Amino acid sequence: MKVNQTGSRIKQKGFVLKIFDVFASIKLAVAIFFLLALGSIIGTVIEQGLSPEEYLAKFGERQAYWINLLKLNDTYHSWWFTSLLALLAINLSVCVAKRVPVIMKSYRFADLDFTHNLVTNLRNSTIIQYSGNIEDAKAKVISVLSGRKYKIITENTPKGISIVAAKGRIGRLGAIISHISIFIILMGAVLSSAIGYRSFYPFYEHEPVYVPQGNFYLQMDKFWIDYYDTGMIKDYFSTMTVIDHGKKVLTKTIQVNDPLQYKGVWFYQSSYGMAWDRIDKAFIKITDKKTGNIVAEDVLDFRKEKEIKGTDLRINATNFLSHFAYDSQSNQIYSKSPEHENPAVQLDIYEGGKLISTPWIFYKYPNMFPVKNSKYNFILAGYNAPQYSGLQIAKDPGVNLVWVGSFMLMIGLFISFFVFHRRLWVKVVSSENNTLIYIGGLTNKDFIGFEKEMKVITESF
């Protein structure tokens, strides 16, 4: 019975070790990094934080379905991206847990009770015949190794003098510091993902936008574009004003790579364009259905009702779509893209004081859908759409952790690449005519450099 219990424990221990090894696997880490990089690319290519209608307009029905299903519209907050970060954190933790005991063991000085045979079996070893006595040889060894920044311990034994020296032990910590720094960066990313915010918003001049993450308003005062002499766009700018509790507290002109920051919320200049869902003015031409003669031409302000002189009409341009599209399944009207491919304006038409129709009229297709209950035809002769400045809005509470982790990562990589842990074992024994010095050593990296140092040490005697 006792044997069976012991066997069961051994099996359980073996299973736990296998799981432990899987999570400590470098292959697993590489696979996670690959998937995270792929997800980051997708999150960069696909604009984040748009509405389902906007994705439908930009990518079409099938692609929009997969974007919403896989949360590619909010990649960095999606369940699969967060799961990858958590898995990477587990991988790093297990790796650190596995490596620390090994590194700590290497930190200890070796047992001084060793023979010259152990020294000669080391990869880099040599035997020096020293003309002085054993104490002189010991002093010489200490002098040479101290001059090369080795820390030394010695012990006189019946079989001679044992000396162990080491330097660059901190080099062993480089990998640990790097692992911990990546873990801290992950924590910063998770923190930003959990309570951070990233979105896109078009700003129009003199229209304050409420920023709920900071409980203040942001208003665009001016937007302009600089051009090269060739006519190519050089740069574009937005002058933004922060309005906090009714007061203008900060004004800054932002451009690409020069964002505005207030109360931990960052505003990045990302794009610009003509509005796809509004206009400033609509130019309307009204003709008589029977004669085809022009009855009136007028300019409508957006969403402002206007009486048309010489007629019994009142008209209001209530909606605009730059790329008109109709989804027959959902019975929805939407803009297929931000481009002005098929601009259309919806009108509220009052004839004789009565609302008779709310038709859409198309700039490129006049008279396609005549208004049934009216004696007039309505033609969209032109329009002026306002220009918007597109800003990325982001709040990253974990950004300081990311900076700390990045700084630690630089330190860890520097230590890993440029600080080497080197250990020497020296046995000094008396012979018939002189003293023999057995020197051997190990290093964890830079084997060629260590061989050169061993040669310099040997030539010092």
GROMACS .gro file of C-alpha atoms in nm:
model
  461
    1MET     CA    1   0.000   0.000   0.000
    2LYS     CA    2   0.282   0.234   0.092
    3VAL     CA    3   0.453   0.151  -0.237
    4ASN     CA    4   0.137   0.237  -0.431
    5GLN     CA    5   0.106   0.573  -0.252
    6THR     CA    6   0.467   0.654  -0.328
    7GLY     CA    7   0.419   0.560  -0.693
    8SER     CA    8   0.110   0.779  -0.713
    9ARG     CA    9   0.300   1.074  -0.567
   10ILE     CA   10   0.579   1.022  -0.818
   11LYS     CA   11   0.325   1.023  -1.104
   12GLN     CA   12   0.161   1.340  -0.972
   13LYS     CA   13   0.500   1.507  -0.935
   14GLY     CA   14   0.591   1.401  -1.289
   15PHE     CA   15   0.265   1.546  -1.423
   16VAL     CA   16   0.320   1.876  -1.239
   17LEU     CA   17   0.675   1.898  -1.373
   18LYS     CA   18   0.549   1.841  -1.727
   19ILE     CA   19   0.297   2.125  -1.690
   20PHE     CA   20   0.572   2.335  -1.536
   21ASP     CA   21   0.800   2.265  -1.832
   22VAL     CA   22   0.525   2.346  -2.084
   23PHE     CA   23   0.470   2.689  -1.929
   24ALA     CA   24   0.845   2.747  -1.906
   25SER     CA   25   0.894   2.655  -2.271
   26ILE     CA   26   1.073   2.900  -2.499
   27LYS     CA   27   0.863   2.768  -2.789
   28LEU     CA   28   0.551   2.873  -2.602
   29ALA     CA   29   0.700   3.220  -2.543
   30VAL     CA   30   0.789   3.258  -2.912
   31ALA     CA   31   0.440   3.150  -3.018
   32ILE     CA   32   0.279   3.399  -2.778
   33PHE     CA   33   0.504   3.681  -2.899
   34PHE     CA   34   0.415   3.596  -3.259
   35LEU     CA   35   0.041   3.603  -3.187
   36LEU     CA   36   0.071   3.927  -2.990
   37ALA     CA   37   0.264   4.087  -3.274
   38LEU     CA   38   0.002   3.965  -3.522
   39GLY     CA   39  -0.278   4.102  -3.303
   40SER     CA   40  -0.098   4.435  -3.268
   41ILE     CA   41  -0.062   4.462  -3.645
   42ILE     CA   42  -0.432   4.393  -3.689
   43GLY     CA   43  -0.515   4.646  -3.420
   44THR     CA   44  -0.302   4.903  -3.600
   45VAL     CA   45  -0.435   4.834  -3.948
   46ILE     CA   46  -0.802   4.827  -3.847
   47GLU     CA   47  -0.916   5.157  -3.701
   48GLN     CA   48  -1.028   5.099  -3.344
   49GLY     CA   49  -1.339   5.212  -3.162
   50LEU     CA   50  -1.570   5.283  -3.456
   51SER     CA   51  -1.939   5.205  -3.447
   52PRO     CA   52  -2.073   4.885  -3.614
   53GLU     CA   53  -2.232   5.101  -3.883
   54GLU     CA   54  -1.897   5.261  -3.963
   55TYR     CA   55  -1.728   4.920  -3.996
   56LEU     CA   56  -2.015   4.808  -4.215
   57ALA     CA   57  -1.963   5.114  -4.431
   58LYS     CA   58  -1.586   5.072  -4.454
   59PHE     CA   59  -1.543   4.695  -4.487
   60GLY     CA   60  -1.872   4.559  -4.610
   61GLU     CA   61  -2.107   4.313  -4.445
   62ARG     CA   62  -1.892   3.999  -4.432
   63GLN     CA   63  -1.572   4.162  -4.305
   64ALA     CA   64  -1.767   4.375  -4.057
   65TYR     CA   65  -1.926   4.057  -3.918
   66TRP     CA   66  -1.585   3.900  -3.844
   67ILE     CA   67  -1.446   4.227  -3.708
   68ASN     CA   68  -1.728   4.249  -3.455
   69LEU     CA   69  -1.724   3.876  -3.376
   70LEU     CA   70  -1.348   3.867  -3.302
   71LYS     CA   71  -1.352   4.208  -3.135
   72LEU     CA   72  -1.102   4.339  -3.388
   73ASN     CA   73  -1.269   4.678  -3.345
   74ASP     CA   74  -1.127   4.685  -2.991
   75THR     CA   75  -0.829   4.454  -3.025
   76TYR     CA   76  -0.638   4.553  -2.714
   77HIS     CA   77  -0.941   4.497  -2.490
   78SER     CA   78  -1.053   4.175  -2.657
   79TRP     CA   79  -1.071   3.851  -2.460
   80TRP     CA   80  -0.816   3.675  -2.682
   81PHE     CA   81  -0.557   3.954  -2.660
   82THR     CA   82  -0.595   3.976  -2.282
   83SER     CA   83  -0.567   3.594  -2.261
   84LEU     CA   84  -0.240   3.605  -2.457
   85LEU     CA   85  -0.101   3.868  -2.219
   86ALA     CA   86  -0.203   3.656  -1.919
   87LEU     CA   87  -0.044   3.346  -2.075
   88LEU     CA   88   0.276   3.538  -2.142
   89ALA     CA   89   0.279   3.661  -1.781
   90ILE     CA   90   0.247   3.301  -1.661
   91ASN     CA   91   0.523   3.192  -1.897
   92LEU     CA   92   0.756   3.465  -1.768
   93SER     CA   93   0.675   3.388  -1.404
   94VAL     CA   94   0.745   3.017  -1.448
   95CYS     CA   95   1.069   3.090  -1.635
   96VAL     CA   96   1.188   3.319  -1.356
   97ALA     CA   97   1.090   3.063  -1.092
   98LYS     CA   98   1.282   2.797  -1.280
   99ARG     CA   99   1.597   3.000  -1.338
  100VAL     CA  100   1.638   3.175  -1.003
  101PRO     CA  101   1.752   2.864  -0.805
  102VAL     CA  102   2.007   2.783  -1.076
  103ILE     CA  103   2.141   3.137  -1.076
  104MET     CA  104   2.152   3.159  -0.698
  105LYS     CA  105   2.344   2.833  -0.690
  106SER     CA  106   2.600   2.976  -0.931
  107TYR     CA  107   2.637   3.277  -0.702
  108ARG     CA  108   2.781   3.066  -0.429
  109PHE     CA  109   3.157   3.016  -0.428
  110ALA     CA  110   3.254   2.661  -0.503
  111ASP     CA  111   3.367   2.430  -0.232
  112LEU     CA  112   3.733   2.495  -0.159
  113ASP     CA  113   3.795   2.128  -0.096
  114PHE     CA  114   3.894   2.034  -0.451
  115THR     CA  115   4.198   1.872  -0.612
  116HIS     CA  116   4.420   1.980  -0.899
  117ASN     CA  117   4.257   1.706  -1.107
  118LEU     CA  118   3.925   1.895  -1.097
  119VAL     CA  119   4.103   2.208  -1.222
  120THR     CA  120   4.270   2.034  -1.514
  121ASN     CA  121   3.936   1.884  -1.622
  122LEU     CA  122   3.788   2.230  -1.676
  123ARG     CA  123   3.751   2.353  -2.033
  124ASN     CA  124   4.002   2.635  -1.989
  125SER     CA  125   4.292   2.524  -1.770
  126THR     CA  126   4.667   2.542  -1.754
  127ILE     CA  127   4.958   2.445  -1.526
  128ILE     CA  128   5.223   2.699  -1.433
  129GLN     CA  129   5.560   2.616  -1.284
  130TYR     CA  130   5.645   2.889  -1.037
  131SER     CA  131   5.997   2.936  -0.913
  132GLY     CA  132   5.906   3.068  -0.567
  133ASN     CA  133   5.769   2.883  -0.265
  134ILE     CA  134   5.401   2.804  -0.214
  135GLU     CA  135   5.325   3.121  -0.016
  136ASP     CA  136   5.492   3.339  -0.278
  137ALA     CA  137   5.287   3.161  -0.544
  138LYS     CA  138   4.969   3.224  -0.348
  139ALA     CA  139   5.054   3.594  -0.314
  140LYS     CA  140   5.127   3.615  -0.686
  141VAL     CA  141   4.794   3.449  -0.776
  142ILE     CA  142   4.604   3.688  -0.550
  143SER     CA  143   4.790   3.986  -0.694
  144VAL     CA  144   4.725   3.886  -1.056
  145LEU     CA  145   4.358   3.801  -1.008
  146SER     CA  146   4.288   4.109  -0.793
  147GLY     CA  147   4.436   4.320  -1.069
  148ARG     CA  148   4.175   4.176  -1.303
  149LYS     CA  149   3.889   4.262  -1.066
  150TYR     CA  150   3.827   3.909  -0.935
  151LYS     CA  151   3.687   3.855  -0.588
  152ILE     CA  152   3.894   3.590  -0.414
  153ILE     CA  153   3.867   3.344  -0.128
  154THR     CA  154   4.150   3.115  -0.025
  155GLU     CA  155   4.207   2.821   0.206
  156ASN     CA  156   4.519   2.631   0.308
  157THR     CA  157   4.459   2.258   0.295
  158PRO     CA  158   4.687   1.960   0.358
  159LYS     CA  159   4.704   1.909  -0.017
  160GLY     CA  160   4.798   2.268  -0.098
  161ILE     CA  161   4.632   2.605  -0.122
  162SER     CA  162   4.286   2.632  -0.275
  163ILE     CA  163   4.181   2.960  -0.435
  164VAL     CA  164   3.843   3.038  -0.589
  165ALA     CA  165   3.786   3.367  -0.773
  166ALA     CA  166   3.487   3.515  -0.952
  167LYS     CA  167   3.372   3.836  -1.117
  168GLY     CA  168   3.076   3.963  -1.319
  169ARG     CA  169   2.827   3.769  -1.111
  170ILE     CA  170   2.562   4.033  -1.178
  171GLY     CA  171   2.572   3.919  -1.541
  172ARG     CA  172   2.365   3.619  -1.432
  173LEU     CA  173   2.087   3.860  -1.333
  174GLY     CA  174   2.051   4.011  -1.679
  175ALA     CA  175   1.803   3.749  -1.797
  176ILE     CA  176   1.605   3.771  -1.472
  177ILE     CA  177   1.586   4.151  -1.491
  178SER     CA  178   1.477   4.126  -1.854
  179HIS     CA  179   1.204   3.875  -1.769
  180ILE     CA  180   1.079   4.086  -1.478
  181SER     CA  181   1.084   4.401  -1.691
  182ILE     CA  182   0.867   4.235  -1.957
  183PHE     CA  183   0.633   4.124  -1.681
  184ILE     CA  184   0.608   4.487  -1.558
  185ILE     CA  185   0.543   4.606  -1.915
  186LEU     CA  186   0.267   4.348  -1.940
  187MET     CA  187   0.116   4.470  -1.615
  188GLY     CA  188   0.119   4.822  -1.756
  189ALA     CA  189  -0.050   4.700  -2.073
  190VAL     CA  190  -0.311   4.506  -1.876
  191LEU     CA  191  -0.377   4.809  -1.654
  192SER     CA  192  -0.424   5.030  -1.960
  193SER     CA  193  -0.639   4.764  -2.118
  194ALA     CA  194  -0.858   4.725  -1.808
  195ILE     CA  195  -0.921   5.088  -1.723
  196GLY     CA  196  -0.763   5.271  -2.017
  197TYR     CA  197  -0.941   5.413  -2.314
  198ARG     CA  198  -0.866   5.459  -2.682
  199SER     CA  199  -1.100   5.593  -2.943
  200PHE     CA  200  -1.135   5.813  -3.248
  201TYR     CA  201  -1.343   6.122  -3.285
  202PRO     CA  202  -1.385   6.382  -3.560
  203PHE     CA  203  -1.371   6.740  -3.436
  204TYR     CA  204  -1.543   7.027  -3.614
  205GLU     CA  205  -1.454   7.389  -3.561
  206HIS     CA  206  -1.617   7.554  -3.260
  207GLU     CA  207  -1.810   7.240  -3.160
  208PRO     CA  208  -1.704   7.138  -2.805
  209VAL     CA  209  -1.688   6.765  -2.745
  210TYR     CA  210  -1.738   6.621  -2.398
  211VAL     CA  211  -1.458   6.392  -2.280
  212PRO     CA  212  -1.614   6.170  -2.011
  213GLN     CA  213  -1.280   6.012  -1.911
  214GLY     CA  214  -1.159   6.351  -1.792
  215ASN     CA  215  -1.491   6.526  -1.727
  216PHE     CA  216  -1.406   6.822  -1.948
  217TYR     CA  217  -1.478   6.954  -2.297
  218LEU     CA  218  -1.240   6.984  -2.590
  219GLN     CA  219  -1.300   7.228  -2.872
  220MET     CA  220  -1.124   7.273  -3.204
  221ASP     CA  221  -1.064   7.643  -3.272
  222LYS     CA  222  -0.893   7.608  -3.607
  223PHE     CA  223  -0.769   7.347  -3.852
  224TRP     CA  224  -0.530   7.407  -4.140
  225ILE     CA  225  -0.295   7.226  -4.378
  226ASP     CA  226   0.056   7.324  -4.488
  227TYR     CA  227   0.163   7.235  -4.841
  228TYR     CA  228   0.495   7.198  -5.018
  229ASP     CA  229   0.563   7.409  -5.327
  230THR     CA  230   0.479   7.102  -5.533
  231GLY     CA  231   0.129   7.099  -5.390
  232MET     CA  232   0.186   6.790  -5.175
  233ILE     CA  233   0.064   6.800  -4.816
  234LYS     CA  234   0.345   6.887  -4.573
  235ASP     CA  235   0.164   6.872  -4.240
  236TYR     CA  236  -0.171   6.948  -4.081
  237PHE     CA  237  -0.256   7.119  -3.753
  238SER     CA  238  -0.542   7.159  -3.509
  239THR     CA  239  -0.562   7.431  -3.247
  240MET     CA  240  -0.746   7.272  -2.954
  241THR     CA  241  -0.883   7.433  -2.637
  242VAL     CA  242  -0.965   7.249  -2.316
  243ILE     CA  243  -1.275   7.377  -2.138
  244ASP     CA  244  -1.292   7.260  -1.778
  245HIS     CA  245  -1.588   7.360  -1.562
  246GLY     CA  246  -1.681   7.631  -1.811
  247LYS     CA  247  -1.333   7.788  -1.828
  248LYS     CA  248  -1.077   7.770  -2.105
  249VAL     CA  249  -0.778   7.626  -1.920
  250LEU     CA  250  -0.544   7.514  -2.197
  251THR     CA  251  -0.493   7.589  -2.567
  252LYS     CA  252  -0.243   7.407  -2.783
  253THR     CA  253  -0.182   7.355  -3.153
  254ILE     CA  254  -0.123   6.986  -3.213
  255GLN     CA  255   0.016   6.799  -3.510
  256VAL     CA  256   0.133   6.446  -3.583
  257ASN     CA  257   0.373   6.332  -3.305
  258ASP     CA  258   0.296   6.641  -3.097
  259PRO     CA  259  -0.019   6.553  -2.900
  260LEU     CA  260  -0.217   6.739  -2.634
  261GLN     CA  261  -0.237   6.592  -2.285
  262TYR     CA  262  -0.475   6.696  -2.008
  263LYS     CA  263  -0.574   6.506  -1.693
  264GLY     CA  264  -0.401   6.193  -1.821
  265VAL     CA  265  -0.597   6.190  -2.149
  266TRP     CA  266  -0.393   6.218  -2.469
  267PHE     CA  267  -0.518   6.363  -2.798
  268TYR     CA  268  -0.323   6.265  -3.109
  269GLN     CA  269  -0.366   6.425  -3.450
  270SER     CA  270  -0.439   6.128  -3.675
  271SER     CA  271  -0.641   6.232  -3.983
  272TYR     CA  272  -0.867   6.486  -4.147
  273GLY     CA  273  -1.130   6.493  -4.415
  274MET     CA  274  -1.468   6.613  -4.533
  275ALA     CA  275  -1.764   6.527  -4.312
  276TRP     CA  276  -1.960   6.222  -4.419
  277ASP     CA  277  -2.266   6.280  -4.203
  278ARG     CA  278  -2.330   6.654  -4.218
  279ILE     CA  279  -2.306   6.959  -4.440
  280ASP     CA  280  -2.297   7.333  -4.393
  281LYS     CA  281  -2.518   7.422  -4.686
  282ALA     CA  282  -2.724   7.250  -4.955
  283PHE     CA  283  -2.791   7.414  -5.292
  284ILE     CA  284  -3.142   7.322  -5.403
  285LYS     CA  285  -3.306   7.366  -5.741
  286ILE     CA  286  -3.687   7.330  -5.763
  287THR     CA  287  -3.863   7.268  -6.095
  288ASP     CA  288  -4.226   7.236  -6.198
  289LYS     CA  289  -4.316   6.874  -6.272
  290LYS     CA  290  -4.543   6.963  -6.564
  291THR     CA  291  -4.340   7.227  -6.744
  292GLY     CA  292  -3.991   7.144  -6.622
  293ASN     CA  293  -3.928   7.511  -6.562
  294ILE     CA  294  -3.716   7.620  -6.269
  295VAL     CA  295  -3.941   7.755  -5.999
  296ALA     CA  296  -3.678   7.847  -5.742
  297GLU     CA  297  -3.312   7.811  -5.650
  298ASP     CA  298  -3.206   7.846  -5.292
  299VAL     CA  299  -2.942   7.768  -5.035
  300LEU     CA  300  -3.040   7.573  -4.724
  301ASP     CA  301  -2.850   7.580  -4.397
  302PHE     CA  302  -2.818   7.231  -4.250
  303ARG     CA  303  -3.107   7.147  -4.020
  304LYS     CA  304  -3.259   7.495  -4.044
  305GLU     CA  305  -3.604   7.516  -4.193
  306LYS     CA  306  -3.646   7.777  -4.465
  307GLU     CA  307  -3.936   7.921  -4.664
  308ILE     CA  308  -3.875   7.920  -5.037
  309LYS     CA  309  -3.966   8.252  -5.193
  310GLY     CA  310  -4.225   8.247  -5.475
  311THR     CA  311  -4.362   7.909  -5.361
  312ASP     CA  312  -4.574   7.765  -5.083
  313LEU     CA  313  -4.279   7.549  -4.974
  314ARG     CA  314  -4.082   7.523  -4.653
  315ILE     CA  315  -3.779   7.290  -4.666
  316ASN     CA  316  -3.537   7.157  -4.408
  317ALA     CA  317  -3.220   6.963  -4.497
  318THR     CA  318  -3.222   6.721  -4.206
  319ASN     CA  319  -2.962   6.454  -4.296
  320PHE     CA  320  -2.665   6.393  -4.519
  321LEU     CA  321  -2.468   6.085  -4.624
  322SER     CA  322  -2.153   6.110  -4.832
  323HIS     CA  323  -2.177   5.754  -4.969
  324PHE     CA  324  -2.544   5.664  -4.951
  325ALA     CA  325  -2.624   5.294  -4.906
  326TYR     CA  326  -2.928   5.092  -4.807
  327ASP     CA  327  -2.928   4.756  -4.627
  328SER     CA  328  -3.244   4.575  -4.731
  329GLN     CA  329  -3.209   4.311  -4.457
  330SER     CA  330  -3.186   4.550  -4.165
  331ASN     CA  331  -3.377   4.822  -4.352
  332GLN     CA  332  -3.104   5.067  -4.253
  333ILE     CA  333  -2.962   5.362  -4.439
  334TYR     CA  334  -2.594   5.431  -4.383
  335SER     CA  335  -2.282   5.582  -4.537
  336LYS     CA  336  -2.087   5.306  -4.706
  337SER     CA  337  -1.759   5.495  -4.666
  338PRO     CA  338  -1.632   5.840  -4.563
  339GLU     CA  339  -1.574   5.914  -4.932
  340HIS     CA  340  -1.818   6.134  -5.122
  341GLU     CA  341  -1.904   5.868  -5.377
  342ASN     CA  342  -2.282   5.899  -5.366
  343PRO     CA  343  -2.378   6.211  -5.168
  344ALA     CA  344  -2.742   6.249  -5.074
  345VAL     CA  345  -2.947   6.490  -4.864
  346GLN     CA  346  -3.272   6.413  -4.688
  347LEU     CA  347  -3.534   6.688  -4.695
  348ASP     CA  348  -3.842   6.764  -4.489
  349ILE     CA  349  -4.078   6.919  -4.743
  350TYR     CA  350  -4.375   7.124  -4.630
  351GLU     CA  351  -4.616   7.224  -4.904
  352GLY     CA  352  -4.911   7.446  -4.819
  353GLY     CA  353  -4.806   7.430  -4.453
  354LYS     CA  354  -4.824   7.048  -4.443
  355LEU     CA  355  -4.541   6.798  -4.427
  356ILE     CA  356  -4.587   6.601  -4.747
  357SER     CA  357  -4.266   6.401  -4.775
  358THR     CA  358  -3.914   6.334  -4.636
  359PRO     CA  359  -3.729   6.214  -4.948
  360TRP     CA  360  -3.358   6.158  -5.009
  361ILE     CA  361  -3.231   6.347  -5.314
  362PHE     CA  362  -2.905   6.248  -5.481
  363TYR     CA  363  -2.636   6.477  -5.616
  364LYS     CA  364  -2.533   6.238  -5.895
  365TYR     CA  365  -2.881   6.109  -5.976
  366PRO     CA  366  -3.128   6.401  -5.996
  367ASN     CA  367  -3.496   6.321  -6.039
  368MET     CA  368  -3.433   5.948  -5.976
  369PHE     CA  369  -3.703   5.939  -5.706
  370PRO     CA  370  -3.961   6.210  -5.772
  371VAL     CA  371  -4.170   6.321  -5.475
  372LYS     CA  372  -4.514   6.168  -5.525
  373ASN     CA  373  -4.731   6.410  -5.335
  374SER     CA  374  -4.574   6.729  -5.472
  375LYS     CA  375  -4.611   6.929  -5.791
  376TYR     CA  376  -4.239   6.999  -5.779
  377ASN     CA  377  -3.915   6.816  -5.846
  378PHE     CA  378  -3.627   6.877  -5.603
  379ILE     CA  379  -3.269   6.867  -5.726
  380LEU     CA  380  -2.952   6.868  -5.515
  381ALA     CA  381  -2.738   7.108  -5.719
  382GLY     CA  382  -2.446   7.116  -5.475
  383TYR     CA  383  -2.339   7.126  -5.111
  384ASN     CA  384  -2.066   7.241  -4.876
  385ALA     CA  385  -1.943   6.985  -4.623
  386PRO     CA  386  -1.736   7.096  -4.324
  387GLN     CA  387  -1.385   6.969  -4.274
  388TYR     CA  388  -1.312   6.761  -3.967
  389SER     CA  389  -0.991   6.696  -3.779
  390GLY     CA  390  -0.963   6.334  -3.669
  391LEU     CA  391  -0.809   6.283  -3.325
  392GLN     CA  392  -0.715   5.962  -3.148
  393ILE     CA  393  -0.820   5.989  -2.783
  394ALA     CA  394  -0.628   5.772  -2.541
  395LYS     CA  395  -0.592   5.728  -2.170
  396ASP     CA  396  -0.314   5.492  -2.062
  397PRO     CA  397  -0.293   5.463  -1.682
  398GLY     CA  398  -0.033   5.189  -1.721
  399VAL     CA  399   0.203   5.396  -1.931
  400ASN     CA  400   0.434   5.472  -1.633
  401LEU     CA  401   0.469   5.099  -1.566
  402VAL     CA  402   0.555   5.051  -1.931
  403TRP     CA  403   0.826   5.317  -1.903
  404VAL     CA  404   0.969   5.158  -1.586
  405GLY     CA  405   0.961   4.816  -1.748
  406SER     CA  406   1.125   4.948  -2.062
  407PHE     CA  407   1.404   5.110  -1.860
  408MET     CA  408   1.460   4.786  -1.668
  409LEU     CA  409   1.459   4.595  -1.995
  410MET     CA  410   1.741   4.813  -2.128
  411ILE     CA  411   1.940   4.750  -1.809
  412GLY     CA  412   1.870   4.376  -1.826
  413LEU     CA  413   1.976   4.353  -2.189
  414PHE     CA  414   2.289   4.557  -2.125
  415ILE     CA  415   2.390   4.329  -1.837
  416SER     CA  416   2.307   4.019  -2.040
  417PHE     CA  417   2.516   4.125  -2.338
  418PHE     CA  418   2.810   4.302  -2.174
  419VAL     CA  419   2.862   4.158  -1.823
  420PHE     CA  420   2.996   3.802  -1.805
  421HIS     CA  421   3.013   3.574  -1.504
  422ARG     CA  422   3.363   3.423  -1.489
  423ARG     CA  423   3.490   3.181  -1.225
  424LEU     CA  424   3.841   3.050  -1.161
  425TRP     CA  425   3.965   2.757  -0.953
  426VAL     CA  426   4.331   2.767  -0.857
  427LYS     CA  427   4.527   2.495  -0.677
  428VAL     CA  428   4.877   2.578  -0.556
  429VAL     CA  429   5.089   2.276  -0.458
  430SER     CA  430   5.455   2.224  -0.378
  431SER     CA  431   5.669   2.004  -0.597
  432GLU     CA  432   6.028   1.885  -0.563
  433ASN     CA  433   6.198   2.178  -0.733
  434ASN     CA  434   5.933   2.450  -0.752
  435THR     CA  435   5.566   2.525  -0.702
  436LEU     CA  436   5.290   2.419  -0.939
  437ILE     CA  437   4.991   2.645  -0.998
  438TYR     CA  438   4.686   2.477  -1.152
  439ILE     CA  439   4.441   2.732  -1.295
  440GLY     CA  440   4.108   2.651  -1.459
  441GLY     CA  441   3.792   2.845  -1.518
  442LEU     CA  442   3.440   2.871  -1.657
  443THR     CA  443   3.232   3.148  -1.808
  444ASN     CA  444   2.866   3.166  -1.903
  445LYS     CA  445   2.927   3.377  -2.218
  446ASP     CA  446   3.201   3.532  -2.431
  447PHE     CA  447   3.415   3.218  -2.446
  448ILE     CA  448   3.667   3.375  -2.684
  449GLY     CA  449   3.716   3.672  -2.453
  450PHE     CA  450   3.762   3.437  -2.159
  451GLU     CA  451   4.030   3.240  -2.343
  452LYS     CA  452   4.215   3.565  -2.409
  453GLU     CA  453   4.194   3.660  -2.041
  454MET     CA  454   4.323   3.317  -1.936
  455LYS     CA  455   4.619   3.371  -2.166
  456VAL     CA  456   4.690   3.712  -2.010
  457ILE     CA  457   4.667   3.564  -1.660
  458THR     CA  458   4.901   3.279  -1.749
  459GLU     CA  459   5.154   3.516  -1.902
  460SER     CA  460   5.154   3.724  -1.583
  461PHE     CA  461   5.351   3.458  -1.395
   0.00000   0.00000   0.00000
